[in-house]
Tab-separated table of N, CA and C in Angstrom:
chain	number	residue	atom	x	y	z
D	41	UNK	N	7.583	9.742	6.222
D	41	UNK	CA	8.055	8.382	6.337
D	41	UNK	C	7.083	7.450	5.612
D	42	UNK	N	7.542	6.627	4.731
D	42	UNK	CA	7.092	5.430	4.423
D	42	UNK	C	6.348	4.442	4.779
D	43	UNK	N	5.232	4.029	4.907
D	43	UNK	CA	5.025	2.987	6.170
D	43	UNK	C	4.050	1.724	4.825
D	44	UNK	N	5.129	0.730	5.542
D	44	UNK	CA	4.372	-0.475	4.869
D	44	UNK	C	3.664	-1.202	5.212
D	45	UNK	N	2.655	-2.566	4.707
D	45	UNK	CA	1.909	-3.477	5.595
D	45	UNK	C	2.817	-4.672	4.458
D	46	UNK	N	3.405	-5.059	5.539
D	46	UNK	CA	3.800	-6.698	4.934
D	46	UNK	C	3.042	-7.668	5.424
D	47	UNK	N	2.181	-8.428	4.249
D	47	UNK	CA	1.216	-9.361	4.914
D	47	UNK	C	1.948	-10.533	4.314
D	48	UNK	N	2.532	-11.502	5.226
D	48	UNK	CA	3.096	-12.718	4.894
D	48	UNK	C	2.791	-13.274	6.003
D	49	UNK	N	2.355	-14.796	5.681
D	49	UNK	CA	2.114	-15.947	6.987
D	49	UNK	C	3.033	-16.113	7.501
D	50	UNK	N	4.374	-16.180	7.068
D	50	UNK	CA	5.331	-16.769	7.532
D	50	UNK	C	6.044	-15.840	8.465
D	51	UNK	N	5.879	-16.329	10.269
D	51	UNK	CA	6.610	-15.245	10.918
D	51	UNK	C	7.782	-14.853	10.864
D	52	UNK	N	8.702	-15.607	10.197
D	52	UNK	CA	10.204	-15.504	10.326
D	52	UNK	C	10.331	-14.407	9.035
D	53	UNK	N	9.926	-14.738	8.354
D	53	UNK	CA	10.271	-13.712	7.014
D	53	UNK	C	9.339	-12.374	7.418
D	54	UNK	N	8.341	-12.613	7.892
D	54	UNK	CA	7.228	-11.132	8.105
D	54	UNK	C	8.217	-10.311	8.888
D	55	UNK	N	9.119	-10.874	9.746
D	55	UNK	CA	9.580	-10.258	11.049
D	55	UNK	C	11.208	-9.288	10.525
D	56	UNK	N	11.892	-10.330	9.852
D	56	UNK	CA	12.820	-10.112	9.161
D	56	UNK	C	12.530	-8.841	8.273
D	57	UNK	N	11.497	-8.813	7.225
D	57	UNK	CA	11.624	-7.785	6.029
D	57	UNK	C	11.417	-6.788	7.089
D	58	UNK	N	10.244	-6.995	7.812
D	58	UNK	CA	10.075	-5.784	8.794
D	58	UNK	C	11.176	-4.760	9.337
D	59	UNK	N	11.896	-5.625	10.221
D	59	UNK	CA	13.404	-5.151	10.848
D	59	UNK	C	14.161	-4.649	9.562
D	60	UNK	N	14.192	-5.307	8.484
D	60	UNK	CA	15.302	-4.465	7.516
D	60	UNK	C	14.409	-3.111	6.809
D	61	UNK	N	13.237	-2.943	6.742
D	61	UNK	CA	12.806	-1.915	6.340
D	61	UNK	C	12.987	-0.190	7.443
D	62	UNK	N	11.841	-0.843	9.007
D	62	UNK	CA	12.717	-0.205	9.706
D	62	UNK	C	14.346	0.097	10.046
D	63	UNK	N	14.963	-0.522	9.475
D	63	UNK	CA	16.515	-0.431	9.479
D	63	UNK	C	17.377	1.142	8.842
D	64	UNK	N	16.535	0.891	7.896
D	64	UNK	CA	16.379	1.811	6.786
D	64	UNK	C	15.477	2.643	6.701
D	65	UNK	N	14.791	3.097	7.549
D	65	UNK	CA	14.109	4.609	7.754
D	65	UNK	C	12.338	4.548	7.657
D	66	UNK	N	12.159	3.245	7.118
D	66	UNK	CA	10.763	2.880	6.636
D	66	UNK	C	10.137	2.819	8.003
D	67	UNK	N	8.568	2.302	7.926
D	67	UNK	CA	7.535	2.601	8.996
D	67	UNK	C	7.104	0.907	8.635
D	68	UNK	N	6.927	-0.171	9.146
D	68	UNK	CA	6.458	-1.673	8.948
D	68	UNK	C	5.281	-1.957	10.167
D	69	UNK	N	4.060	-2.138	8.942
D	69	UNK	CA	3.218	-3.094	9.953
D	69	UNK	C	2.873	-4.551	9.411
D	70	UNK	N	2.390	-4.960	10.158
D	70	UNK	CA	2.894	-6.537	9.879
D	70	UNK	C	1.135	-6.991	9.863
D	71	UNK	N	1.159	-8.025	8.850
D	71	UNK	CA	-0.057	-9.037	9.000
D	71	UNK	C	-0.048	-10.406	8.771
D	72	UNK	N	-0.800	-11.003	9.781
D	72	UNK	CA	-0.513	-12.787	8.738
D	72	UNK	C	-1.549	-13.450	8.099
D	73	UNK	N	-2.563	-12.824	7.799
D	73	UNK	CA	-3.663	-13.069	7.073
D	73	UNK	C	-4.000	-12.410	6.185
D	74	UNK	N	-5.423	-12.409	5.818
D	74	UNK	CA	-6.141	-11.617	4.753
D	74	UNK	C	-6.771	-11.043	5.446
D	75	UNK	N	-7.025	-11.721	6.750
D	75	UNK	CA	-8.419	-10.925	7.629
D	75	UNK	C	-7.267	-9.701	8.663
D	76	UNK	N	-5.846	-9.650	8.621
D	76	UNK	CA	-5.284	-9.044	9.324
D	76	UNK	C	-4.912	-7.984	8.851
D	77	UNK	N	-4.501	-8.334	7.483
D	77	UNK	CA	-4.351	-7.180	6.224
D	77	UNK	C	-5.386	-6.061	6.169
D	78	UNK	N	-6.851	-7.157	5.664
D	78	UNK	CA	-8.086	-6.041	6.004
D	78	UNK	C	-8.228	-5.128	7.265
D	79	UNK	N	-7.770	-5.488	8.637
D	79	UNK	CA	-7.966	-4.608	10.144
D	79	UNK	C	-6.816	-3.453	9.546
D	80	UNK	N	-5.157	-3.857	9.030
D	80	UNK	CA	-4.411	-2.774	9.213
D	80	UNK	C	-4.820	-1.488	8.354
D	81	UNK	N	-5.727	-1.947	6.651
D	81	UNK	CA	-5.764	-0.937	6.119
D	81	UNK	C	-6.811	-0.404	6.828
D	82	UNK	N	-7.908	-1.130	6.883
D	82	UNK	CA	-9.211	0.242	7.570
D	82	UNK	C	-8.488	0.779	8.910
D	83	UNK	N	-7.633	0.629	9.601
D	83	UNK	CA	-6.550	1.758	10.654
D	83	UNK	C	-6.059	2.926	9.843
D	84	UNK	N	-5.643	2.197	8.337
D	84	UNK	CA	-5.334	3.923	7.849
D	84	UNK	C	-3.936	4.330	7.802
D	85	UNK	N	-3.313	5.359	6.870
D	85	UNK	CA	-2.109	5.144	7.470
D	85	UNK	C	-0.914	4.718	5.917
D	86	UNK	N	-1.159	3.538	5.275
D	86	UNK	CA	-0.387	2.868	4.783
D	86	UNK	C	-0.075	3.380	3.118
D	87	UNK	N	0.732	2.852	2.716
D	87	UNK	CA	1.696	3.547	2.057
D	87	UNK	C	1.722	2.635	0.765
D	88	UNK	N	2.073	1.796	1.420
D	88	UNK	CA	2.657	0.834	0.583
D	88	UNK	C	2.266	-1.229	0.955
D	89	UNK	N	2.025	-1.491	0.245
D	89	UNK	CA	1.087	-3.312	0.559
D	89	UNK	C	2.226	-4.249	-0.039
D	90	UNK	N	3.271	-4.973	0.612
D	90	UNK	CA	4.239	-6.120	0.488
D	90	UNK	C	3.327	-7.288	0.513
D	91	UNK	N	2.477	-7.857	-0.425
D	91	UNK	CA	1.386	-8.885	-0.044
D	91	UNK	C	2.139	-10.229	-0.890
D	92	UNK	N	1.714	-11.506	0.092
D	92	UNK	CA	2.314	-12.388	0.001
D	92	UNK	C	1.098	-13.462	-0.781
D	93	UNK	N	1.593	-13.972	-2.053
D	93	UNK	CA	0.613	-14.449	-2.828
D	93	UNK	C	-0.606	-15.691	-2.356
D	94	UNK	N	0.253	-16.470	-1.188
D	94	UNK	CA	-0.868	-17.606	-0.851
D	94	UNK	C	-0.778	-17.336	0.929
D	95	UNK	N	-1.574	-17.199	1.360
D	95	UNK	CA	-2.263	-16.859	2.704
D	95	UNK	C	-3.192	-17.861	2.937
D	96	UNK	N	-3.308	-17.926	4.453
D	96	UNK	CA	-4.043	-19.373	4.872
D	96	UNK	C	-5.746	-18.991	5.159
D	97	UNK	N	-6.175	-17.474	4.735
D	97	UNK	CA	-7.555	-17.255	4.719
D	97	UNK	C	-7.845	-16.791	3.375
D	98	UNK	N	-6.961	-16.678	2.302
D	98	UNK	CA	-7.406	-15.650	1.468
D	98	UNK	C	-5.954	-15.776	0.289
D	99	UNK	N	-6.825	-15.821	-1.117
D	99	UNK	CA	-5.586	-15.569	-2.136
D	99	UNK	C	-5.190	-13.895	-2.408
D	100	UNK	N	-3.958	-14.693	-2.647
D	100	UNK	CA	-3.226	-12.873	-2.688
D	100	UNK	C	-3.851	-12.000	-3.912
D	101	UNK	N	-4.044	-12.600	-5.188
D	101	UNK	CA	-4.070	-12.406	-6.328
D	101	UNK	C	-5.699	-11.412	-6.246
D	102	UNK	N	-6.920	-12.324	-5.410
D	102	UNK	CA	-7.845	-11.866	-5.598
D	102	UNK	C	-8.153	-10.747	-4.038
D	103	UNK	N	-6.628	-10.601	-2.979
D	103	UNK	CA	-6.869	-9.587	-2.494
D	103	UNK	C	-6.356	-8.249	-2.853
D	104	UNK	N	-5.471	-8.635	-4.175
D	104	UNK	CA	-4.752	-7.230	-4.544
D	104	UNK	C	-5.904	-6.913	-5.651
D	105	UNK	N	-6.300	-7.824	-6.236
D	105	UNK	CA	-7.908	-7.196	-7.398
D	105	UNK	C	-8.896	-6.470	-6.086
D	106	UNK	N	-8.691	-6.618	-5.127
D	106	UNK	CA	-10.177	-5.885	-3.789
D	106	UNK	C	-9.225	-4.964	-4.111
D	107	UNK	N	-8.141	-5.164	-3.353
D	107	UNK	CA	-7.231	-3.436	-2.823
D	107	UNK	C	-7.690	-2.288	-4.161
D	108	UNK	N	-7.048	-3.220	-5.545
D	108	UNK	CA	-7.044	-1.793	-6.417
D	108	UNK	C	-8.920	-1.858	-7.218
D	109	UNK	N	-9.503	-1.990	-6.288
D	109	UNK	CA	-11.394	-1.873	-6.559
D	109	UNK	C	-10.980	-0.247	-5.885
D	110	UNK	N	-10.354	-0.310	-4.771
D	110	UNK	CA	-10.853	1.070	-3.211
D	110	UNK	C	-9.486	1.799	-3.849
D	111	UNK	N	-8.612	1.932	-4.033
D	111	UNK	CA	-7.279	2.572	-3.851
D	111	UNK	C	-6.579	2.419	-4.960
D	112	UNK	N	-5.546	3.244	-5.343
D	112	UNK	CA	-4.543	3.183	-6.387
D	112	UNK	C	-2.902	3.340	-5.266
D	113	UNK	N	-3.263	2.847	-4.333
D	113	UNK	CA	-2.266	2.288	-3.099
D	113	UNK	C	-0.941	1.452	-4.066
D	114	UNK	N	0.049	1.352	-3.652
D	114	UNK	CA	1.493	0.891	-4.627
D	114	UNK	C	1.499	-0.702	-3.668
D	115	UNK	N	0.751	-1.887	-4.195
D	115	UNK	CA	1.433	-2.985	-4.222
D	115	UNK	C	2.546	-3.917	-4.448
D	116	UNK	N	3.687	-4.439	-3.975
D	116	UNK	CA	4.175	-5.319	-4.286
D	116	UNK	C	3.822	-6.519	-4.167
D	117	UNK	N	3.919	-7.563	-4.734
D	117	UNK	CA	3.581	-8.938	-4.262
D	117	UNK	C	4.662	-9.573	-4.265
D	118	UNK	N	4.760	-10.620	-3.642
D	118	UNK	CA	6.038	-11.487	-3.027
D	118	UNK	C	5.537	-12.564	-2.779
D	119	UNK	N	5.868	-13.856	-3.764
D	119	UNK	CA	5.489	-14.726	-3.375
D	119	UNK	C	7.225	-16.025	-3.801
D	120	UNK	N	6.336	-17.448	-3.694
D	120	UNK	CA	7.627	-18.410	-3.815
D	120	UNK	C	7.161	-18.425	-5.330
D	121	UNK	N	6.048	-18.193	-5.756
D	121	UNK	CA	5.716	-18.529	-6.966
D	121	UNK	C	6.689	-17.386	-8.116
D	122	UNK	N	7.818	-18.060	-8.435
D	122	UNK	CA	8.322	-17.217	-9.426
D	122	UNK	C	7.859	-17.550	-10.655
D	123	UNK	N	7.286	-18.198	-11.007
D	123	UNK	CA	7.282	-18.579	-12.857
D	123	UNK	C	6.483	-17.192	-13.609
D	124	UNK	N	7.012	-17.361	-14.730
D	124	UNK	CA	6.123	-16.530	-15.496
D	124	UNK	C	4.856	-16.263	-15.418
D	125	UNK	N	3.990	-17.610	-15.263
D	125	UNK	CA	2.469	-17.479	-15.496
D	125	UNK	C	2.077	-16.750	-14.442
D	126	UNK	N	2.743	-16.742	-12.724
D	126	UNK	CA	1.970	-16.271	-11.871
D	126	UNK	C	2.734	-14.731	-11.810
D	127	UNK	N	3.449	-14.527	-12.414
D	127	UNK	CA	4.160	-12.890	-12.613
D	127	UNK	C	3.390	-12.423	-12.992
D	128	UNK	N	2.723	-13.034	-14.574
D	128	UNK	CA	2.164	-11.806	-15.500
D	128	UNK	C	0.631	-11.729	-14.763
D	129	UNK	N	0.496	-13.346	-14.140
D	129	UNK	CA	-1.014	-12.681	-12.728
D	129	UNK	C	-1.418	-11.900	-12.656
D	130	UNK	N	0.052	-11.694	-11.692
D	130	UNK	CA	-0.068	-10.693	-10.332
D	130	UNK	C	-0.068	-9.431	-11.072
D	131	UNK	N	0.811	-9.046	-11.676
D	131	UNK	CA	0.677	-7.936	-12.683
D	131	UNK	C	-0.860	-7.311	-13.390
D	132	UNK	N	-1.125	-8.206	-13.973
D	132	UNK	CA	-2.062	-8.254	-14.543
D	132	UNK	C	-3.759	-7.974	-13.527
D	133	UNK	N	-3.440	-8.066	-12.467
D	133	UNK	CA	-4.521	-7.891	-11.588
D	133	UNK	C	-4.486	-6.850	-10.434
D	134	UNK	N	-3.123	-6.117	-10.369
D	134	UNK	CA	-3.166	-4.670	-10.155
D	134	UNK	C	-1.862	-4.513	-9.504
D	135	UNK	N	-1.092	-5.851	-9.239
D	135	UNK	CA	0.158	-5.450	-8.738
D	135	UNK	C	1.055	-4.579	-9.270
D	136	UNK	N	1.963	-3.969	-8.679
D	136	UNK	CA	2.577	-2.529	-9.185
D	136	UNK	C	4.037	-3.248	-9.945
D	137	UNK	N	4.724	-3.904	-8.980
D	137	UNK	CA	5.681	-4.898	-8.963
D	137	UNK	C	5.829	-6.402	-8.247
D	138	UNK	N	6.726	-7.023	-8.735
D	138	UNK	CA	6.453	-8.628	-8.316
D	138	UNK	C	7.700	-9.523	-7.993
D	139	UNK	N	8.337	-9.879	-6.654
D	139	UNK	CA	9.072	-10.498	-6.395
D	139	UNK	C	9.308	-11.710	-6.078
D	140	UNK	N	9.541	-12.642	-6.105
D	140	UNK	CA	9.736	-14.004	-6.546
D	140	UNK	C	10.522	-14.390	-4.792
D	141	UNK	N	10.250	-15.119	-4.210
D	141	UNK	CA	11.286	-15.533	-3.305
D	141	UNK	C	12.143	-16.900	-3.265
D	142	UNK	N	13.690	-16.639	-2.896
D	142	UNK	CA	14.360	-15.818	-1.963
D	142	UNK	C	14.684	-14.999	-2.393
D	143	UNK	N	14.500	-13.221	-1.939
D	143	UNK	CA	14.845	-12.231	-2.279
D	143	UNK	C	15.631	-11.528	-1.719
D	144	UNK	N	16.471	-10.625	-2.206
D	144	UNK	CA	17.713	-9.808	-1.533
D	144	UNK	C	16.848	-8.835	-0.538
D	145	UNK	N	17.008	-8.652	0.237
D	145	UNK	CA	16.381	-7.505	1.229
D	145	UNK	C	16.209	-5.947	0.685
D	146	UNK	N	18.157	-5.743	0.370
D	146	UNK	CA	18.264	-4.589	-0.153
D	146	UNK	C	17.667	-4.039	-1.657
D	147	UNK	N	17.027	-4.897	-2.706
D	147	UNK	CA	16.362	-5.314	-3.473
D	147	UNK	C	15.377	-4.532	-3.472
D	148	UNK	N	14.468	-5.462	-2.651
D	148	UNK	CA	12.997	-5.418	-1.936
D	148	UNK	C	12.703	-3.901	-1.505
D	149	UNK	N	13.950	-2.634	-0.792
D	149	UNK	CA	13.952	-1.495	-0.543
D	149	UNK	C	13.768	-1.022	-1.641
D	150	UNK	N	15.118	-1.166	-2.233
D	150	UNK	CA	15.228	-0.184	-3.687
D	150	UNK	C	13.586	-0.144	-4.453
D	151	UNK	N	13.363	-1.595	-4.755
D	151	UNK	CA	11.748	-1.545	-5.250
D	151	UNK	C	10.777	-1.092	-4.875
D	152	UNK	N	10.813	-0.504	-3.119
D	152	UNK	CA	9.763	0.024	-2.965
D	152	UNK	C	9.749	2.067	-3.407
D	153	UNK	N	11.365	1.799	-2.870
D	153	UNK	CA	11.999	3.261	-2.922
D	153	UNK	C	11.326	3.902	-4.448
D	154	UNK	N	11.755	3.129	-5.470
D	154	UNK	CA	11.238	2.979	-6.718
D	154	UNK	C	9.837	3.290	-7.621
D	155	UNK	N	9.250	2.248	-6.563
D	155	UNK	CA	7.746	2.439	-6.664
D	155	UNK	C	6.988	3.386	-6.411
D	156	UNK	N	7.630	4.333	-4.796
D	156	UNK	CA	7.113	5.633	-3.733
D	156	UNK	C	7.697	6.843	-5.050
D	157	UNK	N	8.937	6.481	-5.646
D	157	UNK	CA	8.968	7.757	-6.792
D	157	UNK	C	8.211	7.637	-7.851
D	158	UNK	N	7.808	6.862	-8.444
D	158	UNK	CA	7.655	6.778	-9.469
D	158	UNK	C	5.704	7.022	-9.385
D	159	UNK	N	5.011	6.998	-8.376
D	159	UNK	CA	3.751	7.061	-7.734
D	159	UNK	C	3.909	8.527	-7.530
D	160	UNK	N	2.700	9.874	-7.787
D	160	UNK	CA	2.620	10.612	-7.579
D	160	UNK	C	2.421	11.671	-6.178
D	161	UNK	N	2.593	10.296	-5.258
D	161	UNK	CA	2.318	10.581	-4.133
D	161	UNK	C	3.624	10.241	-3.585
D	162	UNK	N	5.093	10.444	-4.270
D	162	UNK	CA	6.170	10.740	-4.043
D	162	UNK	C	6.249	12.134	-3.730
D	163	UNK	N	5.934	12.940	-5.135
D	163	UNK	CA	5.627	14.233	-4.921
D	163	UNK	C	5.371	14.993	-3.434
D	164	UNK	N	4.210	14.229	-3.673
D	164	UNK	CA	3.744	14.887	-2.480
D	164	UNK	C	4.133	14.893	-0.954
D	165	UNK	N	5.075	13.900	-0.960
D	165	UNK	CA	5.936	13.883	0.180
D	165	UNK	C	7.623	14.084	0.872
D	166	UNK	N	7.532	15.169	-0.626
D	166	UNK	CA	8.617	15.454	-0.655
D	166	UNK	C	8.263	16.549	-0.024
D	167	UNK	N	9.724	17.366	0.879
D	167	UNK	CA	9.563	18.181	1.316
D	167	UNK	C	9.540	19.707	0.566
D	168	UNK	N	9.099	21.142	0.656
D	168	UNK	CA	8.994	21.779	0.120
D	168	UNK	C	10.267	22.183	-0.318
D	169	UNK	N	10.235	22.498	-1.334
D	169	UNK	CA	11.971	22.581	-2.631
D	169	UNK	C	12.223	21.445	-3.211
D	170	UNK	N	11.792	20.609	-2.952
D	170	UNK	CA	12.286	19.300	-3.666
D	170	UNK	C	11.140	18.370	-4.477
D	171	UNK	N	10.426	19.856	-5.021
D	171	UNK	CA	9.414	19.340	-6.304
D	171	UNK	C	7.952	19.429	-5.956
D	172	UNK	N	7.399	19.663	-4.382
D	172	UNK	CA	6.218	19.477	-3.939
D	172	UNK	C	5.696	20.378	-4.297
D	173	UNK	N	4.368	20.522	-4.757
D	173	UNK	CA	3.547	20.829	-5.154
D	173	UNK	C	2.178	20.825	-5.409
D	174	UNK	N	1.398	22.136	-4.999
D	174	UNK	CA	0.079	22.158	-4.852
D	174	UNK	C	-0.678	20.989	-5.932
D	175	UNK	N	-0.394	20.592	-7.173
D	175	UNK	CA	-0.900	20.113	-8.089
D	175	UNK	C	-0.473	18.547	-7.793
D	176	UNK	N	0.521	18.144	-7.317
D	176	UNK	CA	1.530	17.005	-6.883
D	176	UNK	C	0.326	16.553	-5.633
D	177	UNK	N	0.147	17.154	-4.596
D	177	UNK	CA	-0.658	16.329	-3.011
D	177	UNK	C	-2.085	16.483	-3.970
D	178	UNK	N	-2.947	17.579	-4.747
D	178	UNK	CA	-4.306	16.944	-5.202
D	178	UNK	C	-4.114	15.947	-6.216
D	179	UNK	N	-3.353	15.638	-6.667
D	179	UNK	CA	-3.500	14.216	-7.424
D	179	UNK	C	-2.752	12.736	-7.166
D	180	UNK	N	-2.467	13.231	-5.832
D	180	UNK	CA	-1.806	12.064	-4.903
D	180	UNK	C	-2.928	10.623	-4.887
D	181	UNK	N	-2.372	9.614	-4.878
D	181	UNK	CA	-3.169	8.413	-4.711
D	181	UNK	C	-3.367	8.467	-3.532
D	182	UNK	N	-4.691	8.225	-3.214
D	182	UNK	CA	-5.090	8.358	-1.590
D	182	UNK	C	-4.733	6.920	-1.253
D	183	UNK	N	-4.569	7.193	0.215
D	183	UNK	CA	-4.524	5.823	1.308
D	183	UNK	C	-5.636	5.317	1.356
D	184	UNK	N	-5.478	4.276	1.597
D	184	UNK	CA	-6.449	3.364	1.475
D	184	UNK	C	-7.599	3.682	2.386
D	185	UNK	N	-9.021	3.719	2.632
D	185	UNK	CA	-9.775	4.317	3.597
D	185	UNK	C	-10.754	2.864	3.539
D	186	UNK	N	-11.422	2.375	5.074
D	186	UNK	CA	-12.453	1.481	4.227
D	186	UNK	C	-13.984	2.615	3.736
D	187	UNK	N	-14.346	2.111	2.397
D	187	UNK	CA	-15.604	1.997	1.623
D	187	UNK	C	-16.613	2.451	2.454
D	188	UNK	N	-17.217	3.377	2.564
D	188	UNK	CA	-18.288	3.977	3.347
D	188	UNK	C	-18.081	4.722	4.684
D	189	UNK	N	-16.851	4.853	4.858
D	189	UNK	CA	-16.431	5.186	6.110
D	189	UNK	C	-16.100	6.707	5.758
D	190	UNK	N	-17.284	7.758	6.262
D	190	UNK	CA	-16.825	8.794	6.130
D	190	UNK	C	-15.624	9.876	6.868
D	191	UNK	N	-14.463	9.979	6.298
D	191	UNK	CA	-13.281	10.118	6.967
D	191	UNK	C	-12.887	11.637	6.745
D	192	UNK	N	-12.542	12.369	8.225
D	192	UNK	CA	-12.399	13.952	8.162
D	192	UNK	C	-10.505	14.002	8.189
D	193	UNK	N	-10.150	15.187	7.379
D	193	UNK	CA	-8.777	14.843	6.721
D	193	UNK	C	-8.365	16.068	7.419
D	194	UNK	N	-7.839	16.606	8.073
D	194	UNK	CA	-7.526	17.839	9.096
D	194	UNK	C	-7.787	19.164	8.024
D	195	UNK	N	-8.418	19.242	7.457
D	195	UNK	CA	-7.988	20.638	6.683
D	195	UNK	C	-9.782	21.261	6.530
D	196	UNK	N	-9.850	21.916	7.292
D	196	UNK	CA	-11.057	23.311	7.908
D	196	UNK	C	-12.225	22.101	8.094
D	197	UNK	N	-12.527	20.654	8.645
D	197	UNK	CA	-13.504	20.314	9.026
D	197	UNK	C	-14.059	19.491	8.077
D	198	UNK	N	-13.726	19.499	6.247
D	198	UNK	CA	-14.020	19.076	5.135
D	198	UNK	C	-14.193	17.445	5.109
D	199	UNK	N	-15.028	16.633	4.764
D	199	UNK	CA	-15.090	15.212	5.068
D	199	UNK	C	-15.197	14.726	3.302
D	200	UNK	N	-14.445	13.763	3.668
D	200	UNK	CA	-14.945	12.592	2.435
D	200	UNK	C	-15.611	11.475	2.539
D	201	UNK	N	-16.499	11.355	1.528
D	201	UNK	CA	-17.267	10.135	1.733
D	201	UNK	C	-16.566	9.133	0.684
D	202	UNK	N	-16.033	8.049	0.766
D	202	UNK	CA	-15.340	7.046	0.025
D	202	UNK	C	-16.161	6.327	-1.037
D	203	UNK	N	-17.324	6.098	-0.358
D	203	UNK	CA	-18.221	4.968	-0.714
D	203	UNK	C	-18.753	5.915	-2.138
D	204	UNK	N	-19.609	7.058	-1.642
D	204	UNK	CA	-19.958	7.737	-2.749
D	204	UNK	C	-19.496	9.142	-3.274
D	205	UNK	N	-18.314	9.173	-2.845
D	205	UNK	CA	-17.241	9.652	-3.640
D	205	UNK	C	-17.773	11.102	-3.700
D	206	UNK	N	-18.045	11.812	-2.277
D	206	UNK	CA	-18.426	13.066	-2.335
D	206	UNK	C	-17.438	14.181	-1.203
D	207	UNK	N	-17.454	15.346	-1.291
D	207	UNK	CA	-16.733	15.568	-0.584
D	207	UNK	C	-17.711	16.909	0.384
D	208	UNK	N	-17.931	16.631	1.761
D	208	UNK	CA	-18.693	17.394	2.177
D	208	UNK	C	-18.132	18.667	3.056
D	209	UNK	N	-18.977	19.819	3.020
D	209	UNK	CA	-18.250	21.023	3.487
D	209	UNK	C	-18.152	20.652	5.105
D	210	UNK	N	-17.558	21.864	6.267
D	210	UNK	CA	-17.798	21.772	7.027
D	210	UNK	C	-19.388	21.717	7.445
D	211	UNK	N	-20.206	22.442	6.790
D	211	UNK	CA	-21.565	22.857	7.247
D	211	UNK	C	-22.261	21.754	6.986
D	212	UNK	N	-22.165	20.418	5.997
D	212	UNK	CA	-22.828	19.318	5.828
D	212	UNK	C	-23.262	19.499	4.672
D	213	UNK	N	-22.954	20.314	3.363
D	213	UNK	CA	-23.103	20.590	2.386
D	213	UNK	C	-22.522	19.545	1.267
């Protein structure tokens, strides 16, 4: 399953995309900040970032340049700002894709649907026969982890270190 973080201030729309994603089979967690965004990814977990360009702690533009510093995680951004200049931005600073609001709901799916194939870590979550592959999950874009947080991934005890990008045995090797 899919699971998104839609970070938009606005509760009525955060609540809404939410319900239509779960509607449709997706996994939605919700944020209304920058500082709320930051708690859901270090939880872990996420898939996919619906980030909303102006937030009342934090610009969107220079939290999707943090996100893709740690992660190659599939951003959308969604903001009211449709014009060109703030498209080729958002683009331009690591967004994957870029939606303009008011947006169609069913839209907003297809684009993510879109995005989860077209990301190699589609592959990898496909079920076995339908393309998965040993070579497909090791070159999967990892989830987002926070930066120094050494995180154990269920497979024989093996840890990663994020920060310095090592991968340690069970024995501490």
């Amino acid at each position: 399953m899919i699971t998104c973080l839609i970070v938009d201030d606005d509760p009525a729309l955060r609540e809404l995309v939410g319900d239509h994603l779960t509607r449709y089979g997706l996994a939605a967690r919700l944020a209304d900040s920058a500082a709320a965004m930051r708690r859901e990814l270090a939880r872990g977990g996420i898939d996919i970032v619906l980030l909303d360009l102006m937030l009342p702690d934090g610009d969107g533009i220079e939290l999707c340049r943090d996100l893709r510093m740690h992660s190659k995680m599939p951003v959308i951004m969604r903001t009211a700002q449709g014009d060109p200049i703030s498209r080729v931005l958002g683009l331009e600073m690591g967004a994957d894709d870029y939606v303009a609001k008011p947006f169609e709901p069913r839209e907003l799916l297809a684009r993510i649907h879109a995005l989860m194939r077209r990301s190699s870590g589609a592959l990898a979550m496909a079920p076995a026969g339908e393309g998965a592959s040993a070579d497909a999950a090791a070159n999967a874009p990892a989830r987002f982890e926070p930066p120094g947080a050494p995180v154990t991934r269920g497979f024989g005890g093996w840890q990663i270190d994020w920060r310095n990008r090592m991968l340690i045995s069970p024995e501490g090797v």
